[in-house]
mmCIF file of C-alpha atoms in Angstrom:
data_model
loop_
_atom_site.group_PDB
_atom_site.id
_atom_site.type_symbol
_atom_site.label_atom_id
_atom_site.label_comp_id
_atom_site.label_asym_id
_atom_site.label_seq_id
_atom_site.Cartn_x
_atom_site.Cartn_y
_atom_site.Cartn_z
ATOM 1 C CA UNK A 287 0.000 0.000 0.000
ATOM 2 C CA UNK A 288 0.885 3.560 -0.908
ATOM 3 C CA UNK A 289 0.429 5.923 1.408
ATOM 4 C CA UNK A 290 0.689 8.984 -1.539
ATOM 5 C CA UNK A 291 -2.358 10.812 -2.834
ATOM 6 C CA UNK A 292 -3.378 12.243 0.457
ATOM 7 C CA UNK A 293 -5.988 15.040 1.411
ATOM 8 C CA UNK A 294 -4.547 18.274 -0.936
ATOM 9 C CA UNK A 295 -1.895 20.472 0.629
ATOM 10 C CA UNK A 296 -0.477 17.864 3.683
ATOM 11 C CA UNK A 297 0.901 14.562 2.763
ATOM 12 C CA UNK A 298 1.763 11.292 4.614
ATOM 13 C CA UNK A 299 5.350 10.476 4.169
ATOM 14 C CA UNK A 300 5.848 8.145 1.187
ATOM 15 C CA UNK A 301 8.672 5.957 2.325
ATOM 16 C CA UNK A 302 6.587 3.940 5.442
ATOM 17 C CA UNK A 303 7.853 0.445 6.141
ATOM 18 C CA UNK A 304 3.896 -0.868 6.150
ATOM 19 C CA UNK A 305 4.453 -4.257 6.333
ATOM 20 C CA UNK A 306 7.332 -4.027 8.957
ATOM 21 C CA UNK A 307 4.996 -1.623 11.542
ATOM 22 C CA UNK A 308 1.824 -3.735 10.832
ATOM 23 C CA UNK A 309 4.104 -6.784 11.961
ATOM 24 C CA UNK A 310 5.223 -4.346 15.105
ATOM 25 C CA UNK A 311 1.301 -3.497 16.068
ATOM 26 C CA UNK A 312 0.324 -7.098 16.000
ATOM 27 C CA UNK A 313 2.925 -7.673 18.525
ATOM 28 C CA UNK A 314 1.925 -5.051 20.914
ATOM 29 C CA UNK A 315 -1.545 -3.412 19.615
ATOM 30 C CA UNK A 316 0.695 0.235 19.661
ATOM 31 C CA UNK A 317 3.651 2.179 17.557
ATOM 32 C CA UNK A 318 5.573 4.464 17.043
ATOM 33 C CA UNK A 319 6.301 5.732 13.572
ATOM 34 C CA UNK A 320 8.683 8.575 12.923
ATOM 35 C CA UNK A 321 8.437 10.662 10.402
ATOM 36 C CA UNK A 322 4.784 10.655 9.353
ATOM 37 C CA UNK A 323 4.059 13.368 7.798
ATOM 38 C CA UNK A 324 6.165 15.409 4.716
ATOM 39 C CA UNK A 325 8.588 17.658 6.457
ATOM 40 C CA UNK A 326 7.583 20.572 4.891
ATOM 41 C CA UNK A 327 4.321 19.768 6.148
ATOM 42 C CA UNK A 328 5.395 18.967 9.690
ATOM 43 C CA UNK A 329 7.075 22.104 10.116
ATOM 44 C CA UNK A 330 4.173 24.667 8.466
ATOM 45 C CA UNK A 331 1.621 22.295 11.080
ATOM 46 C CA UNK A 332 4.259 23.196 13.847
ATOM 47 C CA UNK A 333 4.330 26.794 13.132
ATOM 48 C CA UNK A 334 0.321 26.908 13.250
ATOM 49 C CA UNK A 335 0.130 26.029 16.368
ATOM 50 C CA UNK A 336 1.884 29.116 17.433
ATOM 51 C CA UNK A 337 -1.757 30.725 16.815
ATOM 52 C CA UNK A 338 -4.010 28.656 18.568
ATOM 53 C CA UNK A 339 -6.241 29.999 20.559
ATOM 54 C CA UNK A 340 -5.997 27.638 23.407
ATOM 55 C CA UNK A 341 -8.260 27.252 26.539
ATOM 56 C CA UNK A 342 -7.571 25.254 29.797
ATOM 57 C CA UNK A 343 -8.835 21.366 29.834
ATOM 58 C CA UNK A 344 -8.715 20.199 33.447
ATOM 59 C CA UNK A 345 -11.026 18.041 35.550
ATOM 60 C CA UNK A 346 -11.791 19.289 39.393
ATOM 61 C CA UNK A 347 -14.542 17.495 41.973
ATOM 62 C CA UNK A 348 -15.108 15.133 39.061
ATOM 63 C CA UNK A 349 -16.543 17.180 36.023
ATOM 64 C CA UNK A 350 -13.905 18.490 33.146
ATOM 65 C CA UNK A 351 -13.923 21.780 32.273
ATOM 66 C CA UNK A 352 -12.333 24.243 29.596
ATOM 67 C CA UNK A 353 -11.644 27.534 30.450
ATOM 68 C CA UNK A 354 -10.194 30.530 28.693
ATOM 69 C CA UNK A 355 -6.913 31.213 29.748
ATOM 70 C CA UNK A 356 -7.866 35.049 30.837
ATOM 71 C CA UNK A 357 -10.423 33.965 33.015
ATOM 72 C CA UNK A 358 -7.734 31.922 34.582
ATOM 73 C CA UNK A 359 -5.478 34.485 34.452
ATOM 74 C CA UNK A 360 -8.002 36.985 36.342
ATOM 75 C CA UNK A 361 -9.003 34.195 38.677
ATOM 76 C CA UNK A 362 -7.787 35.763 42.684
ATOM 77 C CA UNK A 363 -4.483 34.488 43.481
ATOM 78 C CA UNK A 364 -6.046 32.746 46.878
ATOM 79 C CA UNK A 365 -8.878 30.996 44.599
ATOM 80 C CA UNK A 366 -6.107 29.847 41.685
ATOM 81 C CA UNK A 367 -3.520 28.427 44.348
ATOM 82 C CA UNK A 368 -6.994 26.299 46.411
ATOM 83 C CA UNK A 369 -8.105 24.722 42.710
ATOM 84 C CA UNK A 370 -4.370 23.424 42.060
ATOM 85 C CA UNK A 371 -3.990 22.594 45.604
ATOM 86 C CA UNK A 372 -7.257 20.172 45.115
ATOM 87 C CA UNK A 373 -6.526 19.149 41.518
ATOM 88 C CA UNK A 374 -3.393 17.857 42.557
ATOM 89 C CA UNK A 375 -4.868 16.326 45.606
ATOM 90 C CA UNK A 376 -7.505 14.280 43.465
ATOM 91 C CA UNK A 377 -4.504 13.229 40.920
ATOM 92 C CA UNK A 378 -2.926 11.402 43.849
ATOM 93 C CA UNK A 379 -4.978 8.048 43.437
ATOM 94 C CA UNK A 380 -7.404 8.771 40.748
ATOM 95 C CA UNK A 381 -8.549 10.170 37.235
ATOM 96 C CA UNK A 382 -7.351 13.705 36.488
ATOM 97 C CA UNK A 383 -5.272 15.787 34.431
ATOM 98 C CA UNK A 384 -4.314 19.741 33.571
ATOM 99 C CA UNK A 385 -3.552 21.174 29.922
ATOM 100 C CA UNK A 386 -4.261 23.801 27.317
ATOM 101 C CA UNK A 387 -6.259 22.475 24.359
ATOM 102 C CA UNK A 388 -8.005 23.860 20.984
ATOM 103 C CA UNK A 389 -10.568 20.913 19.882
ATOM 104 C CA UNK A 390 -10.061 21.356 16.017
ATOM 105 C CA UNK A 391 -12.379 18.687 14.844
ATOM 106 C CA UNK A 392 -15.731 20.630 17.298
ATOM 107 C CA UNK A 393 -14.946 23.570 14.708
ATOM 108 C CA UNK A 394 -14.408 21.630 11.617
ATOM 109 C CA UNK A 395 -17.741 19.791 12.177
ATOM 110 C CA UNK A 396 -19.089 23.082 12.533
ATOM 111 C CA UNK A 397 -18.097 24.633 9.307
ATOM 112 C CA UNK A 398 -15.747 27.344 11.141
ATOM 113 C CA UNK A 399 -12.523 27.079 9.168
ATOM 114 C CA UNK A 400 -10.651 30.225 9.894
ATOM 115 C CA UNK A 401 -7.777 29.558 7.256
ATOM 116 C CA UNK A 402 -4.555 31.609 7.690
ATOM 117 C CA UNK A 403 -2.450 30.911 10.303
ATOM 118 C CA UNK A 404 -4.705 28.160 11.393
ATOM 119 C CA UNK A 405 -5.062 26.468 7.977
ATOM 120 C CA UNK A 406 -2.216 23.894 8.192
ATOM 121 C CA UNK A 407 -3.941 22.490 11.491
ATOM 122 C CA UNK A 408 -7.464 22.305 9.504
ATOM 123 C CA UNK A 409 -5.646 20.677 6.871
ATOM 124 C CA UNK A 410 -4.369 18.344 9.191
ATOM 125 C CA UNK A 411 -8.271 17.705 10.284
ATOM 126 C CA UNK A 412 -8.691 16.458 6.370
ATOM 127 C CA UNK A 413 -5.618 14.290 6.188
ATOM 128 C CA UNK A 414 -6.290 12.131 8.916
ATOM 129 C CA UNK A 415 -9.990 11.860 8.175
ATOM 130 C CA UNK A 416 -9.019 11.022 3.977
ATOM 131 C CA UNK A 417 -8.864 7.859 2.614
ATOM 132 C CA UNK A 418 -5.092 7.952 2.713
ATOM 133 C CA UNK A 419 -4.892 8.310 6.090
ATOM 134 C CA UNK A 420 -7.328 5.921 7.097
ATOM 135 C CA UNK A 421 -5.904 3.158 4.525
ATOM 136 C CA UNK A 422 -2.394 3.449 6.296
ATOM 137 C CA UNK A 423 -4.423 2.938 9.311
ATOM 138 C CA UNK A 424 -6.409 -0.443 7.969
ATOM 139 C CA UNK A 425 -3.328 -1.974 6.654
ATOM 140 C CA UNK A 426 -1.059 -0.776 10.075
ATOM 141 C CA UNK A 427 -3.810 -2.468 11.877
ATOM 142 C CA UNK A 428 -5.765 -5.019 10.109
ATOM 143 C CA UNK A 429 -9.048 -2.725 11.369
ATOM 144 C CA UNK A 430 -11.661 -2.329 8.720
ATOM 145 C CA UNK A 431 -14.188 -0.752 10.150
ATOM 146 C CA UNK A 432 -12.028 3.383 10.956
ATOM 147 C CA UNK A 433 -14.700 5.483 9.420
ATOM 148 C CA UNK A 434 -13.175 8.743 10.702
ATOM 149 C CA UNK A 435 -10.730 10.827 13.360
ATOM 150 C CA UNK A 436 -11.696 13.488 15.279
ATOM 151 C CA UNK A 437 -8.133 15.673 16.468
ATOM 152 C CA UNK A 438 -7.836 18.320 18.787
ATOM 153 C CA UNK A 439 -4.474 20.261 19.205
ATOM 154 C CA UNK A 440 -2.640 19.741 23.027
ATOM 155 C CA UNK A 441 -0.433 21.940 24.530
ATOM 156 C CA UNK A 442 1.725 20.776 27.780
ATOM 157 C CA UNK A 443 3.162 23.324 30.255
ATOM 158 C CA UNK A 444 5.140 22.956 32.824
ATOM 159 C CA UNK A 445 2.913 20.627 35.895
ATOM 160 C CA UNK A 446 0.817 19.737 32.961
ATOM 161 C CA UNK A 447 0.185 15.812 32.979
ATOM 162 C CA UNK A 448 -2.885 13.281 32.281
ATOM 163 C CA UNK A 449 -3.073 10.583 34.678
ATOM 164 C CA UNK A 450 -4.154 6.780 34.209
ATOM 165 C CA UNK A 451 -6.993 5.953 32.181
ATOM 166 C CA UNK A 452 -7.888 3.491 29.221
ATOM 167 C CA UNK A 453 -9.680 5.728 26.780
ATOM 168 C CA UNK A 454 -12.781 3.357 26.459
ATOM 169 C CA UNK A 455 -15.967 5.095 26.664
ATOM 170 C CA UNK A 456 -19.474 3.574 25.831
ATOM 171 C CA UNK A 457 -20.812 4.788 23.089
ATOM 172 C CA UNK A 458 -17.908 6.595 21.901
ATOM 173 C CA UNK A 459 -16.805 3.455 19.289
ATOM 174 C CA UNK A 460 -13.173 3.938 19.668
ATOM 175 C CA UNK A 461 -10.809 1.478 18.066
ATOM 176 C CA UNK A 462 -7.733 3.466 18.621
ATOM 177 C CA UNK A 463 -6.335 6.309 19.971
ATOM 178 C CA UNK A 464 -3.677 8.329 18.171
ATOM 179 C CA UNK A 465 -1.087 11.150 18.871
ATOM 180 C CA UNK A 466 0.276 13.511 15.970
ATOM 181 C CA UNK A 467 3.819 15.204 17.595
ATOM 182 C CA UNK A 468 4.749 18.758 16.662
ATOM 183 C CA UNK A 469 7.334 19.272 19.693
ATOM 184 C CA UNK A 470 10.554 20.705 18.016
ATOM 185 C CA UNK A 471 12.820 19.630 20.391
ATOM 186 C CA UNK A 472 12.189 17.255 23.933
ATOM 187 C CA UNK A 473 14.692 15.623 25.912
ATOM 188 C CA UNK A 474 13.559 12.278 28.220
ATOM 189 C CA UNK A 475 14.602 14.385 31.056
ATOM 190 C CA UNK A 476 11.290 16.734 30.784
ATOM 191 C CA UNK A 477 8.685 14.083 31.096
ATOM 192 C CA UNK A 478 5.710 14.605 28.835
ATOM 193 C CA UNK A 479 5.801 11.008 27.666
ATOM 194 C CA UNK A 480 3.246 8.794 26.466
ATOM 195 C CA UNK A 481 3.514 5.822 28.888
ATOM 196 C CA UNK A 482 1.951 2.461 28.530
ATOM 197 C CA UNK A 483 1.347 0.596 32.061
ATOM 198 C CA UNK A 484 1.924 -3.083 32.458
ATOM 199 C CA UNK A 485 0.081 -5.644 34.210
ATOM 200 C CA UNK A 486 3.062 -6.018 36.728
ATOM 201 C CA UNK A 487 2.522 -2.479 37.861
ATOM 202 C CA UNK A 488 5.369 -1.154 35.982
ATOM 203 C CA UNK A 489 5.622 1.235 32.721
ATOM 204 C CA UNK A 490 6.017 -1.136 29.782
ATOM 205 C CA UNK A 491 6.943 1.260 27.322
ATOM 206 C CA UNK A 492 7.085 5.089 27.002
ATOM 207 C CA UNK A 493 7.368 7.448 24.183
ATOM 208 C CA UNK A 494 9.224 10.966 23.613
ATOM 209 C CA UNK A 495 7.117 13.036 21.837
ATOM 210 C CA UNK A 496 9.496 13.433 18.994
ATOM 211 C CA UNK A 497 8.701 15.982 16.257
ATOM 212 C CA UNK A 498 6.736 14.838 13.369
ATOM 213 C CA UNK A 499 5.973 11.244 14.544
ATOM 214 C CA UNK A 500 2.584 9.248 14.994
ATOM 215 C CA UNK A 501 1.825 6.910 17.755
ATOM 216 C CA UNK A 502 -0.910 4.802 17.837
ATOM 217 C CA UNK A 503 -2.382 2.252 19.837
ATOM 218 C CA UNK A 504 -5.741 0.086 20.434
ATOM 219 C CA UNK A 505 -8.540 1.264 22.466
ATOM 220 C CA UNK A 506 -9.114 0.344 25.436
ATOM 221 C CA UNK A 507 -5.188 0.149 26.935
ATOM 222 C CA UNK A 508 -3.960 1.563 30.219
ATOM 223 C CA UNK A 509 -1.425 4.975 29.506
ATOM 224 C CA UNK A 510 -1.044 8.380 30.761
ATOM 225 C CA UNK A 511 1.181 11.493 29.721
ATOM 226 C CA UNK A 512 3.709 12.099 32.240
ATOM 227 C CA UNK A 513 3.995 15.422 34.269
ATOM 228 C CA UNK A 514 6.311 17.763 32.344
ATOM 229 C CA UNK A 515 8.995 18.717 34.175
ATOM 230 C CA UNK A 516 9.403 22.559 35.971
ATOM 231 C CA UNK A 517 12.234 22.902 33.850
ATOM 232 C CA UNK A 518 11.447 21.597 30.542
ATOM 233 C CA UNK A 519 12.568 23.673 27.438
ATOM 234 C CA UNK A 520 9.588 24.713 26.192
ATOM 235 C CA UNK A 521 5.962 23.165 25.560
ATOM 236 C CA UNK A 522 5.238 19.295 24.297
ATOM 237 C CA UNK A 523 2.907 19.912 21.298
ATOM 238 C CA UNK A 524 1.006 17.594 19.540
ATOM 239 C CA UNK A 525 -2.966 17.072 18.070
ATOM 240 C CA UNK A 526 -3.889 13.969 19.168
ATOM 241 C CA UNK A 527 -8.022 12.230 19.064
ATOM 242 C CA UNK A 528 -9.776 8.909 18.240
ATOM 243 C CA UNK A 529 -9.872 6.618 15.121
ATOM 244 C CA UNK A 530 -13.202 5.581 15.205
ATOM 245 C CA UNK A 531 -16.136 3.638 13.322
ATOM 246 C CA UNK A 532 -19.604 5.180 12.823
#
């Protein structure tokens, strides 16, 4: 399989091992595949994200919420300092996480494309919902039945993190959970990385979020993003989402 021809403007690479990763996914129901995308394309979907408008995505007392970063930003010191205090105290031994997010595919379904700056990130939104996209997909994973992504772009700050969960969700017909990586630069040493948790009680594998690469993995399958460290070198960047069937 070819995966050339993609949506117009972005491209998937065209020199994918197929065969070799499908062999790797049947092993472990996950990859990693570098260099995903053309890397002019990587780079001009990089430099979009530079003007996204991004909110705040964090759970407290159970409910998620997304809130715009100057509301935060006019929230009372006293008030700001008690909702990380109890954030953090809920991450301890359950569900919860902290991070700035832009959910591309809530707009696209909407019919607000806003081209410009944005338009490399919308034309992201139409590669991985074209049939090029979700052909590599079939053949990587032997799944018929991906009808179509949705993607929103992710943004992790320092103390950002997304603790343990599996993805499933009834109703939601996920097959597989995917993570587009437009970091320029990340060192192991900052944290930020998509870890996979064994049965043992141990990480089984971890990934950097190394620019321009695509990991995947089946739905459901326990993970979380590590806390980025307080003195990473900048943000870990990526639009991540579902591959799902209707």
């Amino acid at each position: 399989m070819s995966p050339a021809g993609a949506a117009e403007g972005l491209a998937l690479a065209k020199d994918l091992d197929v065969p070799g990763l499908a062999r790797a996914f049947a092993r472990q129901g996950r990859l990693h595949i570098p260099g995903i995308l053309r890397p002019a394309d990587a780079q001009a979907v990089g430099a979009a994200l530079a003007a996204v408008p991004w909110h705040r995505s964090l759970t407290a007392a159970g409910k998620s919420y997304d809130i715009a970063l100057e509301t935060l930003d006019a929230m009372p010191d006293d008030r700001r300092a008690g909702m990380i205090q109890a954030m953090h105290a809920a991450a301890r031994e359950g569900f919860q996480y902290q991070f700035d997010a832009w959910r591309l595919s809530d707009l696209m379904e909407a019919g607000q494309r806003a081209g410009g700056a944005l338009s490399p990130l919308e034309g992201l939104y139409d590669l991985v919902n074209s049939p090029a996209f979700l052909g590599l997909i079939g053949a990587l994973t032997g799944e018929t039945r991906a009808a179509y992504c949705d993607a929103q772009a992710t943004r992790y700050r320092p103390g950002d993190f997304l603790n343990t969960h599996d993805d499933e969700a009834e109703g939601k017909h996920r097959l597989f959970a995917y993570v587009l990586n437009f970091t320029p630069r990340w060192r192991i040493d900052w944290g930020g990385l998509l870890a996979f948790h064994g049965p043992d009680g141990h990480v089984a594998e971890a990934y950097v979020p190394t620019f321009n690469a695509l990991n995947i993995f089946r739905v459901p399958q326990p993970h979380s993003v590590t806390q980025v460290a307080s003195f990473a070198g900048g943000p870990r960047l990526s639009v991540t989402g579902w591959i799902r069937e209707r």
